[in-house]
Coordinates of C-alpha atoms in Angstrom, one line a residue:
M1 CA -17.1 -5.7 -25.3
L2 CA -18.3 -5.2 -21.9
L3 CA -14.6 -4.7 -20.4
T4 CA -14.1 -1.8 -22.7
G5 CA -16.8 -0.2 -20.7
C6 CA -14.4 -0.5 -17.4
A7 CA -12.0 1.6 -19.7
G8 CA -12.2 5.6 -18.3
S9 CA -9.8 8.2 -18.1
G10 CA -8.0 7.1 -15.0
A11 CA -9.7 10.4 -13.4
G12 CA -10.8 7.7 -11.3
T13 CA -8.0 6.6 -10.0
D14 CA -6.0 9.7 -9.9
A15 CA -9.2 10.9 -6.7
A16 CA -8.6 7.6 -5.2
C17 CA -4.3 8.6 -4.8
A18 CA -5.1 11.3 -3.5
A19 CA -7.2 10.4 -1.1
F20 CA -4.8 7.4 0.2
R21 CA -2.0 6.9 1.4
P22 CA 0.4 4.2 2.2
V23 CA -0.6 2.5 5.7
Y24 CA 2.7 2.4 8.3
T25 CA 3.1 0.8 11.5
S26 CA 5.6 1.2 14.4
R27 CA 7.4 -1.6 16.4
A28 CA 4.6 -1.4 19.2
D29 CA 2.0 -2.0 16.8
T30 CA 0.6 -5.3 17.8
L31 CA -1.1 -6.9 14.6
S32 CA -2.9 -10.2 13.7
E33 CA -2.3 -12.3 10.4
G34 CA -5.5 -10.7 9.2
T35 CA -4.7 -7.3 9.6
A36 CA -1.0 -7.0 8.6
E37 CA -2.9 -8.9 5.4
Q38 CA -5.1 -6.3 4.6
L39 CA -2.3 -3.4 5.0
L40 CA 0.0 -4.9 2.8
S41 CA -2.5 -5.8 0.2
H42 CA -4.1 -1.9 0.8
N43 CA 0.0 -1.5 0.4
I44 CA 0.1 -3.3 -2.6
T45 CA -2.3 -2.0 -4.6
G46 CA -1.4 1.6 -3.6
A47 CA 1.7 0.8 -5.2
K48 CA 0.6 -0.3 -8.3
L49 CA -2.5 1.7 -8.5
C50 CA -0.7 4.8 -7.7
G51 CA 3.1 4.4 -8.0
W52 CA 4.1 4.0 -4.5
R53 CA 7.7 2.7 -3.3
A54 CA 9.1 0.8 -1.0
N55 CA 12.4 1.9 -0.1
S56 CA 15.2 -0.2 1.2
N57 CA 14.5 1.5 4.7
R58 CA 11.2 -1.2 4.5
S59 CA 10.4 -3.1 7.2
P60 CA 8.0 -6.9 5.9
V61 CA 4.6 -7.9 7.0
N62 CA 4.5 -10.9 7.4
G63 CA 7.7 -11.3 5.1
S64 CA 7.2 -9.7 2.0
S65 CA 9.4 -7.2 0.2
D66 CA 6.8 -4.5 -0.4
G67 CA 6.6 -4.0 3.4
V68 CA 5.1 -1.4 5.6
R69 CA 7.7 1.6 6.7
R70 CA 8.4 1.7 10.6
D71 CA 7.4 5.9 12.7
D72 CA 11.3 5.1 13.4
Q73 CA 12.5 4.5 10.8
A74 CA 14.1 7.3 8.8
E75 CA 13.0 6.9 5.0

């Protein structure tokens, strides 16, 4: 089956998780809708693959509950 060729030990995911972090914004940032969608997609993917967690201090991007923490908010 072709899908089994994609299975692995997770070593590639571990390396990516070590290299990348969630993207945060500040209140001063102005994002286009496309940029906001890309940031949100990046952060959602990181949450799924690397276990990044949102908390109640994170502000949503485009109304999503998976938002991006702002620099001026406590974690």
